[in-house]
Amino acid sequence: MTCQSDRIEMKVPAKPEYVGVIRLTVSGIANRIGYTYDDIEDIKIAVAEACTNVVEHAYEGSGCISVTFHVFADRLEVVVADNGESFDIDGIRDKLGPIDSSQPVHELKEGGLGLFLINTLMDKVEISDEDGVILMMTKYLGRDGVERYVDETSATTQ
């Protein structure tokens, strides 16, 4: 596993019009790393959801979204942080889960779907609620990475 990373930071006002700027930035970074079109779309949706959560829930007045991209050879880590109000992370985690497709749309629960979506689209998600909320999302380059390494190992032992 590679530990060296390039670090890219940006800080924007927590306003809806800047979420698109962050989406474009992560799209460019992910494209440069070599993700597939589908993976780039997944990353863009996850990052936009995280930023939208900040815009909608973190501040009563004005505030900022801090986004840091850690570019590794085998993955992209995106950290979305705010200094706003924290929320009940354990309560949200308990609510995360698959949507019951037999349930009518008007009966679906509100809230928590953004985090569920982020968990579904990214390979690893960590949340911290000390001094604001910090959401760290990781997407590995090529989901078959484990299989590739297993194949390389088995190829050397034959």
Short mmCIF file of C-alpha atoms in Angstrom, two decimals:
data_model
loop_
_atom_site.label_atom_id
_atom_site.label_comp_id
_atom_site.label_asym_id
_atom_site.label_seq_id
_atom_site.Cartn_x
_atom_site.Cartn_y
_atom_site.Cartn_z
CA MET A 1 0.00 0.00 0.00
CA THR A 2 1.31 3.40 -0.95
CA CYS A 3 1.50 6.00 1.83
CA GLN A 4 2.67 8.98 -0.23
CA SER A 5 -0.10 11.24 -1.42
CA ASP A 6 -0.60 14.53 -3.16
CA ARG A 7 -2.81 16.82 -1.14
CA ILE A 8 -5.23 19.30 -2.65
CA GLU A 9 -7.29 21.58 -0.41
CA MET A 10 -10.14 23.91 -1.07
CA LYS A 11 -12.38 25.96 1.17
CA VAL A 12 -15.62 27.41 -0.14
CA PRO A 13 -18.64 29.13 1.41
CA ALA A 14 -21.31 26.65 2.54
CA LYS A 15 -23.71 27.74 -0.18
CA PRO A 16 -25.47 25.56 -2.77
CA GLU A 17 -23.83 27.34 -5.71
CA TYR A 18 -20.38 26.14 -4.62
CA VAL A 19 -21.29 22.44 -4.46
CA GLY A 20 -21.00 22.34 -8.27
CA VAL A 21 -17.49 23.80 -8.05
CA ILE A 22 -16.48 20.99 -5.71
CA ARG A 23 -18.12 18.41 -8.02
CA LEU A 24 -16.13 19.71 -10.99
CA THR A 25 -12.92 19.68 -8.96
CA VAL A 26 -13.33 16.09 -7.78
CA SER A 27 -14.27 15.07 -11.32
CA GLY A 28 -11.03 16.52 -12.67
CA ILE A 29 -8.93 14.91 -9.97
CA ALA A 30 -10.59 11.50 -10.37
CA ASN A 31 -10.20 11.69 -14.15
CA ARG A 32 -6.51 12.50 -13.81
CA ILE A 33 -6.01 9.46 -11.54
CA GLY A 34 -7.64 7.19 -14.09
CA TYR A 35 -11.01 6.20 -12.65
CA THR A 36 -13.67 4.90 -14.97
CA TYR A 37 -16.58 7.10 -16.01
CA ASP A 38 -18.89 5.20 -13.64
CA ASP A 39 -16.50 5.54 -10.71
CA ILE A 40 -16.11 9.27 -11.36
CA GLU A 41 -19.89 9.66 -11.35
CA ASP A 42 -20.11 7.72 -8.08
CA ILE A 43 -17.43 9.90 -6.48
CA LYS A 44 -19.11 13.10 -7.72
CA ILE A 45 -22.47 12.05 -6.28
CA ALA A 46 -20.96 11.04 -2.92
CA VAL A 47 -18.96 14.25 -2.58
CA ALA A 48 -21.93 16.38 -3.63
CA GLU A 49 -24.13 14.63 -1.06
CA ALA A 50 -21.56 15.27 1.67
CA CYS A 51 -21.28 18.94 0.71
CA THR A 52 -25.04 19.33 0.45
CA ASN A 53 -25.35 17.95 3.98
CA VAL A 54 -23.00 20.70 5.14
CA VAL A 55 -24.96 23.37 3.25
CA GLU A 56 -28.31 22.20 4.61
CA HIS A 57 -27.47 21.15 8.17
CA ALA A 58 -24.15 22.50 9.47
CA TYR A 59 -24.75 26.21 9.89
CA GLU A 60 -27.61 28.45 10.88
CA GLY A 61 -25.76 31.43 9.41
CA SER A 62 -22.75 31.52 7.18
CA GLY A 63 -19.93 29.02 7.26
CA CYS A 64 -17.41 27.20 5.11
CA ILE A 65 -16.93 23.74 3.64
CA SER A 66 -13.37 22.45 3.76
CA VAL A 67 -12.60 19.76 1.22
CA THR A 68 -9.27 17.96 1.10
CA PHE A 69 -8.34 15.47 -1.59
CA HIS A 70 -5.57 12.97 -0.87
CA VAL A 71 -4.40 11.43 -4.12
CA PHE A 72 -2.66 8.07 -3.73
CA ALA A 73 -1.50 5.73 -6.47
CA ASP A 74 -4.27 3.25 -5.61
CA ARG A 75 -7.04 5.43 -4.17
CA LEU A 76 -8.59 8.83 -3.65
CA GLU A 77 -9.50 10.00 -0.17
CA VAL A 78 -11.87 12.96 0.12
CA VAL A 79 -12.37 14.70 3.44
CA VAL A 80 -15.35 17.04 3.76
CA ALA A 81 -15.34 19.04 6.99
CA ASP A 82 -17.27 21.86 8.59
CA ASN A 83 -17.19 23.70 11.89
CA GLY A 84 -20.94 23.80 12.23
CA GLU A 85 -23.41 21.95 14.35
CA SER A 86 -22.83 18.27 14.90
CA PHE A 87 -25.63 15.79 14.65
CA ASP A 88 -26.50 12.44 16.19
CA ILE A 89 -24.14 10.23 14.18
CA ASP A 90 -25.03 7.05 16.04
CA GLY A 91 -28.72 7.71 15.45
CA ILE A 92 -28.09 8.26 11.73
CA ARG A 93 -25.95 5.10 11.50
CA ASP A 94 -28.75 3.09 13.07
CA LYS A 95 -31.10 4.36 10.39
CA LEU A 96 -28.75 3.50 7.51
CA GLY A 97 -29.82 0.53 5.56
CA PRO A 98 -31.36 -0.66 2.37
CA ILE A 99 -34.56 0.90 1.20
CA ASP A 100 -37.55 -1.41 1.23
CA SER A 101 -38.64 -1.41 -2.41
CA SER A 102 -42.13 -2.58 -1.46
CA GLN A 103 -42.67 0.55 0.63
CA PRO A 104 -44.56 3.40 -1.10
CA VAL A 105 -42.39 6.40 -1.94
CA HIS A 106 -44.43 8.76 0.25
CA GLU A 107 -43.71 6.53 3.26
CA LEU A 108 -39.92 6.52 2.85
CA LYS A 109 -38.12 8.08 5.77
CA GLU A 110 -36.53 11.47 5.27
CA GLY A 111 -32.98 12.10 6.26
CA GLY A 112 -30.07 9.74 6.29
CA LEU A 113 -30.49 8.84 2.63
CA GLY A 114 -27.49 10.99 1.70
CA LEU A 115 -25.23 9.08 4.09
CA PHE A 116 -26.69 5.78 2.91
CA LEU A 117 -25.95 6.79 -0.67
CA ILE A 118 -22.40 7.85 0.21
CA ASN A 119 -21.81 4.51 1.96
CA THR A 120 -23.11 2.69 -1.09
CA LEU A 121 -21.02 4.58 -3.65
CA MET A 122 -17.70 4.78 -1.83
CA ASP A 123 -15.48 1.93 -0.67
CA LYS A 124 -14.86 3.28 2.83
CA VAL A 125 -16.60 6.01 4.84
CA GLU A 126 -15.63 7.37 8.24
CA ILE A 127 -17.45 10.07 10.22
CA SER A 128 -16.23 12.13 13.14
CA ASP A 129 -18.36 14.65 14.99
CA GLU A 130 -15.81 16.42 17.13
CA ASP A 131 -15.67 20.17 16.49
CA GLY A 132 -18.06 20.06 13.54
CA VAL A 133 -18.45 17.07 11.26
CA ILE A 134 -15.65 15.40 9.32
CA LEU A 135 -16.61 12.89 6.65
CA MET A 136 -13.76 10.91 5.07
CA MET A 137 -14.59 8.94 1.94
CA THR A 138 -12.24 6.57 0.14
CA LYS A 139 -12.56 5.17 -3.35
CA TYR A 140 -10.03 2.60 -4.49
CA LEU A 141 -8.81 2.62 -8.04
CA GLY A 142 -10.11 -0.57 -9.60
CA ARG A 143 -12.38 -2.52 -7.28
CA ASP A 144 -10.71 -5.74 -8.40
CA GLY A 145 -7.52 -4.65 -6.64
CA VAL A 146 -7.66 -7.50 -4.15
CA GLU A 147 -8.22 -10.04 -6.88
CA ARG A 148 -5.38 -8.53 -8.93
CA TYR A 149 -2.96 -8.84 -6.00
CA VAL A 150 -4.16 -12.38 -5.28
CA ASP A 151 -3.53 -13.28 -8.91
CA GLU A 152 -0.05 -11.75 -8.75
CA THR A 153 0.72 -13.73 -5.60
CA SER A 154 -0.54 -16.98 -7.02
CA ALA A 155 1.36 -16.34 -10.26
CA THR A 156 4.65 -16.05 -8.36
CA THR A 157 4.12 -19.30 -6.43
CA GLN A 158 3.43 -21.46 -9.50
#
